[in-house]
PDB file of C-alpha atoms in Angstrom:
ATOM      1  CA  UNK A   1      99.278 125.576  85.714  1.00  0.00           C
ATOM      2  CA  UNK A   2     100.778 122.147  85.630  1.00  0.00           C
ATOM      3  CA  UNK A   3      99.769 119.887  88.477  1.00  0.00           C
ATOM      4  CA  UNK A   4     102.022 117.050  89.578  1.00  0.00           C
ATOM      5  CA  UNK A   5     101.500 116.338  93.248  1.00  0.00           C
ATOM      6  CA  UNK A   6      99.094 117.578  95.850  1.00  0.00           C
ATOM      7  CA  UNK A   7     100.244 119.482  98.901  1.00  0.00           C
ATOM      8  CA  UNK A   8      99.567 116.380 100.951  1.00  0.00           C
ATOM      9  CA  UNK A   9     101.920 114.307  98.850  1.00  0.00           C
ATOM     10  CA  UNK A  10     104.677 116.904  99.110  1.00  0.00           C
ATOM     11  CA  UNK A  11     104.307 116.768 102.871  1.00  0.00           C
ATOM     12  CA  UNK A  12     104.454 112.983 102.900  1.00  0.00           C
ATOM     13  CA  UNK A  13     107.585 113.011 100.759  1.00  0.00           C
ATOM     14  CA  UNK A  14     109.533 114.192 103.782  1.00  0.00           C
ATOM     15  CA  UNK A  15     108.333 111.170 105.719  1.00  0.00           C
ATOM     16  CA  UNK A  16     108.958 108.775 102.832  1.00  0.00           C
ATOM     17  CA  UNK A  17     112.490 110.004 102.148  1.00  0.00           C
ATOM     18  CA  UNK A  18     113.362 109.680 105.803  1.00  0.00           C
ATOM     19  CA  UNK A  19     112.496 106.012 105.553  1.00  0.00           C
ATOM     20  CA  UNK A  20     115.077 105.603 102.802  1.00  0.00           C
ATOM     21  CA  UNK A  21     117.880 106.099 105.321  1.00  0.00           C
ATOM     22  CA  UNK A  22     116.835 103.006 107.243  1.00  0.00           C
ATOM     23  CA  UNK A  23     116.872 100.634 104.295  1.00  0.00           C
ATOM     24  CA  UNK A  24     119.712  98.233 103.694  1.00  0.00           C
ATOM     25  CA  UNK A  25     122.228  99.213 101.050  1.00  0.00           C
ATOM     26  CA  UNK A  26     121.041  98.433  97.546  1.00  0.00           C
ATOM     27  CA  UNK A  27     123.098  97.618  94.466  1.00  0.00           C
ATOM     28  CA  UNK A  28     124.148 100.674  92.462  1.00  0.00           C
ATOM     29  CA  UNK A  29     121.871 101.804  89.651  1.00  0.00           C
ATOM     30  CA  UNK A  30     123.070 102.863  86.220  1.00  0.00           C
ATOM     31  CA  UNK A  31     120.462 105.456  85.280  1.00  0.00           C
ATOM     32  CA  UNK A  32     119.796 107.053  81.936  1.00  0.00           C
ATOM     33  CA  UNK A  33     121.408 110.481  81.531  1.00  0.00           C
ATOM     34  CA  UNK A  34     119.431 113.578  82.484  1.00  0.00           C
ATOM     35  CA  UNK A  35     119.484 114.576  78.817  1.00  0.00           C
ATOM     36  CA  UNK A  36     116.989 111.749  78.142  1.00  0.00           C
ATOM     37  CA  UNK A  37     114.332 113.689  80.035  1.00  0.00           C
ATOM     38  CA  UNK A  38     112.585 117.005  80.095  1.00  0.00           C
ATOM     39  CA  UNK A  39     111.943 118.049  83.689  1.00  0.00           C
ATOM     40  CA  UNK A  40     110.936 120.796  86.071  1.00  0.00           C
ATOM     41  CA  UNK A  41     112.625 121.716  89.341  1.00  0.00           C
ATOM     42  CA  UNK A  42     110.811 122.983  92.409  1.00  0.00           C
ATOM     43  CA  UNK A  43     111.568 123.230  96.109  1.00  0.00           C
ATOM     44  CA  UNK A  44     110.296 119.673  96.587  1.00  0.00           C
ATOM     45  CA  UNK A  45     112.479 118.146  93.884  1.00  0.00           C
ATOM     46  CA  UNK A  46     112.543 117.261  90.195  1.00  0.00           C
ATOM     47  CA  UNK A  47     109.504 116.184  88.220  1.00  0.00           C
ATOM     48  CA  UNK A  48     109.998 114.273  84.973  1.00  0.00           C
ATOM     49  CA  UNK A  49     107.713 115.924  82.398  1.00  0.00           C
ATOM     50  CA  UNK A  50     108.703 114.056  79.224  1.00  0.00           C
ATOM     51  CA  UNK A  51     110.914 111.191  78.131  1.00  0.00           C
ATOM     52  CA  UNK A  52     112.869 112.197  75.022  1.00  0.00           C
ATOM     53  CA  UNK A  53     115.456 109.409  74.971  1.00  0.00           C
ATOM     54  CA  UNK A  54     115.625 106.446  72.604  1.00  0.00           C
ATOM     55  CA  UNK A  55     116.510 103.606  74.997  1.00  0.00           C
ATOM     56  CA  UNK A  56     113.877 100.890  75.366  1.00  0.00           C
ATOM     57  CA  UNK A  57     114.995 100.065  78.914  1.00  0.00           C
ATOM     58  CA  UNK A  58     114.773 103.140  81.113  1.00  0.00           C
ATOM     59  CA  UNK A  59     116.307 103.669  84.557  1.00  0.00           C
ATOM     60  CA  UNK A  60     115.067 106.975  85.935  1.00  0.00           C
ATOM     61  CA  UNK A  61     117.817 108.784  87.854  1.00  0.00           C
ATOM     62  CA  UNK A  62     117.563 109.337  91.618  1.00  0.00           C
ATOM     63  CA  UNK A  63     118.600 112.954  91.208  1.00  0.00           C
ATOM     64  CA  UNK A  64     119.037 115.604  88.552  1.00  0.00           C
ATOM     65  CA  UNK A  65     121.019 118.816  89.131  1.00  0.00           C
ATOM     66  CA  UNK A  66     121.611 117.678  92.719  1.00  0.00           C
ATOM     67  CA  UNK A  67     117.878 117.538  93.430  1.00  0.00           C
ATOM     68  CA  UNK A  68     115.901 114.323  94.105  1.00  0.00           C
ATOM     69  CA  UNK A  69     113.588 113.103  91.365  1.00  0.00           C
ATOM     70  CA  UNK A  70     110.320 113.090  93.298  1.00  0.00           C
ATOM     71  CA  UNK A  71     107.590 112.828  90.655  1.00  0.00           C
ATOM     72  CA  UNK A  72     106.646 111.591  87.199  1.00  0.00           C
ATOM     73  CA  UNK A  73     104.405 114.114  85.515  1.00  0.00           C
ATOM     74  CA  UNK A  74     101.186 113.390  83.595  1.00  0.00           C
ATOM     75  CA  UNK A  75     101.772 111.972  80.097  1.00  0.00           C
ATOM     76  CA  UNK A  76     105.548 111.920  80.718  1.00  0.00           C
ATOM     77  CA  UNK A  77     106.028 108.592  78.913  1.00  0.00           C
ATOM     78  CA  UNK A  78     102.680 108.185  77.170  1.00  0.00           C
ATOM     79  CA  UNK A  79     102.718 106.171  73.952  1.00  0.00           C
ATOM     80  CA  UNK A  80     106.500 105.815  74.074  1.00  0.00           C
ATOM     81  CA  UNK A  81     108.207 102.621  72.898  1.00  0.00           C
ATOM     82  CA  UNK A  82     109.888 101.781  76.198  1.00  0.00           C
ATOM     83  CA  UNK A  83     110.082  98.125  77.204  1.00  0.00           C
ATOM     84  CA  UNK A  84     110.980  98.462  80.895  1.00  0.00           C
ATOM     85  CA  UNK A  85     111.198 101.209  83.500  1.00  0.00           C
ATOM     86  CA  UNK A  86     113.002 101.312  86.851  1.00  0.00           C
ATOM     87  CA  UNK A  87     111.560 104.004  89.127  1.00  0.00           C
ATOM     88  CA  UNK A  88     113.851 105.253  91.941  1.00  0.00           C
ATOM     89  CA  UNK A  89     112.966 105.274  95.625  1.00  0.00           C
ATOM     90  CA  UNK A  90     112.933 109.080  95.607  1.00  0.00           C
ATOM     91  CA  UNK A  91     109.715 109.155  93.539  1.00  0.00           C
ATOM     92  CA  UNK A  92     106.507 109.509  95.571  1.00  0.00           C
ATOM     93  CA  UNK A  93     103.946 110.114  92.835  1.00  0.00           C
ATOM     94  CA  UNK A  94     103.118 108.872  89.324  1.00  0.00           C
ATOM     95  CA  UNK A  95     100.891 111.335  87.486  1.00  0.00           C
ATOM     96  CA  UNK A  96      97.788 111.002  85.346  1.00  0.00           C
ATOM     97  CA  UNK A  97      98.352 108.850  82.254  1.00  0.00           C
ATOM     98  CA  UNK A  98     102.121 108.952  82.856  1.00  0.00           C
ATOM     99  CA  UNK A  99     102.624 105.654  80.985  1.00  0.00           C
ATOM    100  CA  UNK A 100      99.378 105.773  79.001  1.00  0.00           C
ATOM    101  CA  UNK A 101      99.350 103.267  76.139  1.00  0.00           C
ATOM    102  CA  UNK A 102     103.015 102.293  76.405  1.00  0.00           C
ATOM    103  CA  UNK A 103     102.132  99.132  74.532  1.00  0.00           C
ATOM    104  CA  UNK A 104     105.658  97.652  74.574  1.00  0.00           C
ATOM    105  CA  UNK A 105     106.090  98.108  78.328  1.00  0.00           C
ATOM    106  CA  UNK A 106     106.636  94.657  79.862  1.00  0.00           C
ATOM    107  CA  UNK A 107     108.134  95.336  83.291  1.00  0.00           C
ATOM    108  CA  UNK A 108     107.906  98.095  85.886  1.00  0.00           C
ATOM    109  CA  UNK A 109     110.116  98.245  88.958  1.00  0.00           C
ATOM    110  CA  UNK A 110     108.368 100.528  91.418  1.00  0.00           C
ATOM    111  CA  UNK A 111     110.355 102.614  93.860  1.00  0.00           C
ATOM    112  CA  UNK A 112     109.956 101.799  97.544  1.00  0.00           C
ATOM    113  CA  UNK A 113     108.333 105.101  98.558  1.00  0.00           C
ATOM    114  CA  UNK A 114     105.576 105.698  96.018  1.00  0.00           C
ATOM    115  CA  UNK A 115     102.446 107.068  97.700  1.00  0.00           C
ATOM    116  CA  UNK A 116     100.148 107.787  94.756  1.00  0.00           C
ATOM    117  CA  UNK A 117      99.443 106.311  91.323  1.00  0.00           C
ATOM    118  CA  UNK A 118      97.008 108.580  89.537  1.00  0.00           C
ATOM    119  CA  UNK A 119      94.211 107.717  87.113  1.00  0.00           C
ATOM    120  CA  UNK A 120      95.060 106.051  83.796  1.00  0.00           C
ATOM    121  CA  UNK A 121      98.750 105.909  84.830  1.00  0.00           C
ATOM    122  CA  UNK A 122      99.334 102.562  83.052  1.00  0.00           C
ATOM    123  CA  UNK A 123      96.175 102.463  80.956  1.00  0.00           C
ATOM    124  CA  UNK A 124      96.355 100.120  77.962  1.00  0.00           C
ATOM    125  CA  UNK A 125      99.903  98.976  78.665  1.00  0.00           C
ATOM    126  CA  UNK A 126      99.007  95.796  76.833  1.00  0.00           C
ATOM    127  CA  UNK A 127     102.375  94.014  77.279  1.00  0.00           C
ATOM    128  CA  UNK A 128     102.666  94.541  81.053  1.00  0.00           C
ATOM    129  CA  UNK A 129     102.603  91.173  82.836  1.00  0.00           C
ATOM    130  CA  UNK A 130     103.051  91.958  86.529  1.00  0.00           C
ATOM    131  CA  UNK A 131     102.182  94.804  88.879  1.00  0.00           C
ATOM    132  CA  UNK A 132     103.840  94.457  92.270  1.00  0.00           C
ATOM    133  CA  UNK A 133     102.535  97.633  93.872  1.00  0.00           C
ATOM    134  CA  UNK A 134     104.815  99.326  96.426  1.00  0.00           C
ATOM    135  CA  UNK A 135     104.077  98.755 100.100  1.00  0.00           C
ATOM    136  CA  UNK A 136     103.906 102.511 100.740  1.00  0.00           C
ATOM    137  CA  UNK A 137     101.052 103.082  98.276  1.00  0.00           C
ATOM    138  CA  UNK A 138      98.166 105.110  99.717  1.00  0.00           C
ATOM    139  CA  UNK A 139      96.253 106.137  96.608  1.00  0.00           C
ATOM    140  CA  UNK A 140      95.400 104.098  93.509  1.00  0.00           C
ATOM    141  CA  UNK A 141      93.123 105.966  91.144  1.00  0.00           C
ATOM    142  CA  UNK A 142      90.509 105.162  88.513  1.00  0.00           C
ATOM    143  CA  UNK A 143      91.581 102.812  85.701  1.00  0.00           C
ATOM    144  CA  UNK A 144      95.248 103.051  86.696  1.00  0.00           C
ATOM    145  CA  UNK A 145      95.888  99.614  85.147  1.00  0.00           C
ATOM    146  CA  UNK A 146      92.764  99.244  83.034  1.00  0.00           C
ATOM    147  CA  UNK A 147      93.181  97.599  79.658  1.00  0.00           C
ATOM    148  CA  UNK A 148      96.416  95.850  80.637  1.00  0.00           C
ATOM    149  CA  UNK A 149      95.363  92.750  78.747  1.00  0.00           C
ATOM    150  CA  UNK A 150      98.574  90.752  79.417  1.00  0.00           C
ATOM    151  CA  UNK A 151      98.604  91.433  83.164  1.00  0.00           C
ATOM    152  CA  UNK A 152      98.726  88.077  84.972  1.00  0.00           C
ATOM    153  CA  UNK A 153      99.769  88.905  88.551  1.00  0.00           C
ATOM    154  CA  UNK A 154      98.917  91.785  90.889  1.00  0.00           C
ATOM    155  CA  UNK A 155     100.301  92.370  94.395  1.00  0.00           C
ATOM    156  CA  UNK A 156      98.015  94.417  96.659  1.00  0.00           C
ATOM    157  CA  UNK A 157      99.803  96.077  99.621  1.00  0.00           C
ATOM    158  CA  UNK A 158      98.216  96.453 103.045  1.00  0.00           C
ATOM    159  CA  UNK A 159      98.735 100.223 102.840  1.00  0.00           C
ATOM    160  CA  UNK A 160      95.655 100.531 100.597  1.00  0.00           C
ATOM    161  CA  UNK A 161      92.545 101.182 102.687  1.00  0.00           C
ATOM    162  CA  UNK A 162      89.213 102.904 102.149  1.00  0.00           C
ATOM    163  CA  UNK A 163      90.201 105.445 104.807  1.00  0.00           C
ATOM    164  CA  UNK A 164      93.015 106.652 102.561  1.00  0.00           C
ATOM    165  CA  UNK A 165      90.741 106.801  99.489  1.00  0.00           C
ATOM    166  CA  UNK A 166      92.641 104.156  97.645  1.00  0.00           C
ATOM    167  CA  UNK A 167      90.626 101.982  95.458  1.00  0.00           C
ATOM    168  CA  UNK A 168      88.862 103.798  92.660  1.00  0.00           C
ATOM    169  CA  UNK A 169      86.557 102.519  89.958  1.00  0.00           C
ATOM    170  CA  UNK A 170      87.765  99.876  87.519  1.00  0.00           C
ATOM    171  CA  UNK A 171      91.399 100.026  88.620  1.00  0.00           C
ATOM    172  CA  UNK A 172      92.255  96.747  86.871  1.00  0.00           C
ATOM    173  CA  UNK A 173      89.266  96.530  84.540  1.00  0.00           C
ATOM    174  CA  UNK A 174      89.739  94.555  81.359  1.00  0.00           C
ATOM    175  CA  UNK A 175      92.857  92.763  82.621  1.00  0.00           C
ATOM    176  CA  UNK A 176      91.712  89.709  80.703  1.00  0.00           C
ATOM    177  CA  UNK A 177      94.779  87.566  81.522  1.00  0.00           C
ATOM    178  CA  UNK A 178      94.761  88.249  85.286  1.00  0.00           C
ATOM    179  CA  UNK A 179      94.957  84.980  87.227  1.00  0.00           C
ATOM    180  CA  UNK A 180      96.813  85.796  90.450  1.00  0.00           C
ATOM    181  CA  UNK A 181      95.871  88.410  93.032  1.00  0.00           C
ATOM    182  CA  UNK A 182      98.341  88.400  95.917  1.00  0.00           C
ATOM    183  CA  UNK A 183      97.258  90.218  99.072  1.00  0.00           C
ATOM    184  CA  UNK A 184      99.897  91.386 101.530  1.00  0.00           C
ATOM    185  CA  UNK A 185      99.280  90.194 105.070  1.00  0.00           C
ATOM    186  CA  UNK A 186      97.305  92.910 106.823  1.00  0.00           C
ATOM    187  CA  UNK A 187      95.057  94.034 103.944  1.00  0.00           C
ATOM    188  CA  UNK A 188      91.758  94.982 105.608  1.00  0.00           C
ATOM    189  CA  UNK A 189      89.595  96.251 102.760  1.00  0.00           C
ATOM    190  CA  UNK A 190      88.719  94.851  99.357  1.00  0.00           C
ATOM    191  CA  UNK A 191      86.965  96.998  96.812  1.00  0.00           C
ATOM    192  CA  UNK A 192      85.394  99.296  95.765  1.00  0.00           C
ATOM    193  CA  UNK A 193      83.238  99.395  92.658  1.00  0.00           C
ATOM    194  CA  UNK A 194      84.343  97.134  89.809  1.00  0.00           C
ATOM    195  CA  UNK A 195      88.019  97.153  90.802  1.00  0.00           C
ATOM    196  CA  UNK A 196      88.574  93.949  88.816  1.00  0.00           C
ATOM    197  CA  UNK A 197      85.813  94.478  86.249  1.00  0.00           C
ATOM    198  CA  UNK A 198      85.805  91.912  83.429  1.00  0.00           C
ATOM    199  CA  UNK A 199      88.939  90.079  84.581  1.00  0.00           C
ATOM    200  CA  UNK A 200      87.644  87.008  82.808  1.00  0.00           C
ATOM    201  CA  UNK A 201      90.650  84.740  83.510  1.00  0.00           C
ATOM    202  CA  UNK A 202      90.152  84.847  87.267  1.00  0.00           C
ATOM    203  CA  UNK A 203      89.076  81.403  88.432  1.00  0.00           C
ATOM    204  CA  UNK A 204      90.071  81.364  92.109  1.00  0.00           C
ATOM    205  CA  UNK A 205      90.679  83.994  94.760  1.00  0.00           C
ATOM    206  CA  UNK A 206      92.104  83.532  98.245  1.00  0.00           C
ATOM    207  CA  UNK A 207      90.896  86.226 100.653  1.00  0.00           C
ATOM    208  CA  UNK A 208      93.321  86.684 103.591  1.00  0.00           C
ATOM    209  CA  UNK A 209      92.148  86.496 107.188  1.00  0.00           C
ATOM    210  CA  UNK A 210      92.888  90.189 107.671  1.00  0.00           C
ATOM    211  CA  UNK A 211      90.046  91.299 105.335  1.00  0.00           C
ATOM    212  CA  UNK A 212      87.330  93.007 107.385  1.00  0.00           C
ATOM    213  CA  UNK A 213      85.239  94.726 104.739  1.00  0.00           C
ATOM    214  CA  UNK A 214      84.405  94.343 101.062  1.00  0.00           C
ATOM    215  CA  UNK A 215      83.288  97.394  99.124  1.00  0.00           C
ATOM    216  CA  UNK A 216      80.913  97.625  96.187  1.00  0.00           C
ATOM    217  CA  UNK A 217      81.193  94.720  93.729  1.00  0.00           C
ATOM    218  CA  UNK A 218      84.879  94.419  93.074  1.00  0.00           C
ATOM    219  CA  UNK A 219      84.580  91.436  90.731  1.00  0.00           C
ATOM    220  CA  UNK A 220      81.775  92.568  88.443  1.00  0.00           C
ATOM    221  CA  UNK A 221      81.910  90.646  85.169  1.00  0.00           C
ATOM    222  CA  UNK A 222      84.470  88.049  86.317  1.00  0.00           C
ATOM    223  CA  UNK A 223      82.334  85.374  84.712  1.00  0.00           C
ATOM    224  CA  UNK A 224      84.790  82.478  85.105  1.00  0.00           C
ATOM    225  CA  UNK A 225      85.368  82.852  88.830  1.00  0.00           C
ATOM    226  CA  UNK A 226      84.691  79.423  90.361  1.00  0.00           C
ATOM    227  CA  UNK A 227      86.208  79.388  93.858  1.00  0.00           C
ATOM    228  CA  UNK A 228      86.604  81.982  96.588  1.00  0.00           C
ATOM    229  CA  UNK A 229      88.440  80.918  99.741  1.00  0.00           C
ATOM    230  CA  UNK A 230      88.055  83.059 102.866  1.00  0.00           C
ATOM    231  CA  UNK A 231      90.695  82.473 105.521  1.00  0.00           C
ATOM    232  CA  UNK A 232      89.143  84.721 108.155  1.00  0.00           C
ATOM    233  CA  UNK A 233      85.863  85.896 109.648  1.00  0.00           C
ATOM    234  CA  UNK A 234      82.986  86.758 107.333  1.00  0.00           C
ATOM    235  CA  UNK A 235      83.597  90.333 106.169  1.00  0.00           C
ATOM    236  CA  UNK A 236      81.120  93.188 106.245  1.00  0.00           C
ATOM    237  CA  UNK A 237      79.603  94.380 102.967  1.00  0.00           C
ATOM    238  CA  UNK A 238      78.173  97.640 101.731  1.00  0.00           C
ATOM    239  CA  UNK A 239      74.403  97.646 102.071  1.00  0.00           C
ATOM    240  CA  UNK A 240      74.014  98.883  98.499  1.00  0.00           C
ATOM    241  CA  UNK A 241      76.139  96.192  96.858  1.00  0.00           C
ATOM    242  CA  UNK A 242      75.145  95.626  93.249  1.00  0.00           C
ATOM    243  CA  UNK A 243      71.812  93.818  92.944  1.00  0.00           C
ATOM    244  CA  UNK A 244      72.159  92.494  96.474  1.00  0.00           C
ATOM    245  CA  UNK A 245      75.219  90.543  95.372  1.00  0.00           C
ATOM    246  CA  UNK A 246      78.420  91.566  97.220  1.00  0.00           C
ATOM    247  CA  UNK A 247      80.606  90.262  94.418  1.00  0.00           C
ATOM    248  CA  UNK A 248      78.478  91.717  91.657  1.00  0.00           C
ATOM    249  CA  UNK A 249      79.114  88.728  89.413  1.00  0.00           C
ATOM    250  CA  UNK A 250      75.775  87.066  88.924  1.00  0.00           C
ATOM    251  CA  UNK A 251      73.872  89.665  86.855  1.00  0.00           C
ATOM    252  CA  UNK A 252      76.462  89.285  84.087  1.00  0.00           C
ATOM    253  CA  UNK A 253      77.423  85.667  84.629  1.00  0.00           C
ATOM    254  CA  UNK A 254      76.781  82.569  82.588  1.00  0.00           C
ATOM    255  CA  UNK A 255      74.777  79.728  84.106  1.00  0.00           C
ATOM    256  CA  UNK A 256      78.033  77.858  84.742  1.00  0.00           C
ATOM    257  CA  UNK A 257      79.575  80.708  86.714  1.00  0.00           C
ATOM    258  CA  UNK A 258      76.555  80.864  89.010  1.00  0.00           C
ATOM    259  CA  UNK A 259      77.851  77.672  90.578  1.00  0.00           C
ATOM    260  CA  UNK A 260      80.757  79.568  92.178  1.00  0.00           C
ATOM    261  CA  UNK A 261      81.686  78.039  95.524  1.00  0.00           C
ATOM    262  CA  UNK A 262      82.773  79.919  98.616  1.00  0.00           C
ATOM    263  CA  UNK A 263      84.938  78.117 101.170  1.00  0.00           C
ATOM    264  CA  UNK A 264      85.247  79.236 104.786  1.00  0.00           C
ATOM    265  CA  UNK A 265      86.858  77.959 107.988  1.00  0.00           C
ATOM    266  CA  UNK A 266      84.451  76.663 110.608  1.00  0.00           C
ATOM    267  CA  UNK A 267      86.413  78.205 113.469  1.00  0.00           C
ATOM    268  CA  UNK A 268      85.892  81.721 112.088  1.00  0.00           C
ATOM    269  CA  UNK A 269      83.011  84.037 112.983  1.00  0.00           C
ATOM    270  CA  UNK A 270      80.011  85.345 111.081  1.00  0.00           C
ATOM    271  CA  UNK A 271      79.568  82.642 108.484  1.00  0.00           C
ATOM    272  CA  UNK A 272      76.166  81.495 109.752  1.00  0.00           C
ATOM    273  CA  UNK A 273      74.625  84.924 109.113  1.00  0.00           C
ATOM    274  CA  UNK A 274      76.592  86.278 106.152  1.00  0.00           C
ATOM    275  CA  UNK A 275      74.513  87.568 103.191  1.00  0.00           C
ATOM    276  CA  UNK A 276      76.695  85.430 100.960  1.00  0.00           C
ATOM    277  CA  UNK A 277      74.477  82.468 101.870  1.00  0.00           C
ATOM    278  CA  UNK A 278      71.569  83.863  99.842  1.00  0.00           C
ATOM    279  CA  UNK A 279      73.563  83.837  96.598  1.00  0.00           C
ATOM    280  CA  UNK A 280      76.335  81.287  96.730  1.00  0.00           C
ATOM    281  CA  UNK A 281      77.148  77.750  97.746  1.00  0.00           C
ATOM    282  CA  UNK A 282      79.090  77.954 101.006  1.00  0.00           C
ATOM    283  CA  UNK A 283      81.350  75.024 101.813  1.00  0.00           C
ATOM    284  CA  UNK A 284      82.906  74.651 105.280  1.00  0.00           C
ATOM    285  CA  UNK A 285      86.571  73.775 105.693  1.00  0.00           C
ATOM    286  CA  UNK A 286      86.730  71.575 108.749  1.00  0.00           C
ATOM    287  CA  UNK A 287      89.604  72.351 111.085  1.00  0.00           C
TER     288      UNK A 287
END
């Protein structure tokens, strides 16, 4: 039986769609015709199962046959030649490998109510340059954006927390061009294992003051990372962090990268006792 969304996501759709009514009016969309898609209809809405159109720029309709388009099914667009996709606010879930190896895909406009992006959803989308994740996102699965070698900027919403099982292994692994990680104010957790594995273009990271905990080594293999700036208190770390190194960089790093510097504010707590002192050069920022 085909699986698109879990029961939990169907339940949360009711909450998400209610939020749509409170948003300011948006400019009208000019979606592709329903004939460009194969789809299934259920009580919870329409799920796109396959893109069969020829347009390179795709605007997914808000509704089909008077039912809201609520999901994008696994492999729905995989290996298609699309260049851009505009996902409506009615969508709450993007399925496994939905855009797998869409190598011409450059831009994605996420709908405002997406709750889940499943594993391999944008795997090997080698032309994708930005991923501004929606602020409603609760679940981001394994290798969702892995192999996106042109990805330069990622926006991480505060809605992603360990309590909602968000970060999975190697979510952005191999994003070799990634230089900018933007954290929404209020993000409390960073990690877990190898989230940004082998993002070799990362040179500097600014950790917001809201971060309270860092999971298993999120930056494993980021061998060119030179500066990490913490704006808040010293975070907690998992006791089993890779090789005793919370960032998991040093076992794979060059001698040059071992000189990474960590900056912290002297008016913040926990920096005298943080385990980071045993591995890195800590530099105070005088207030």
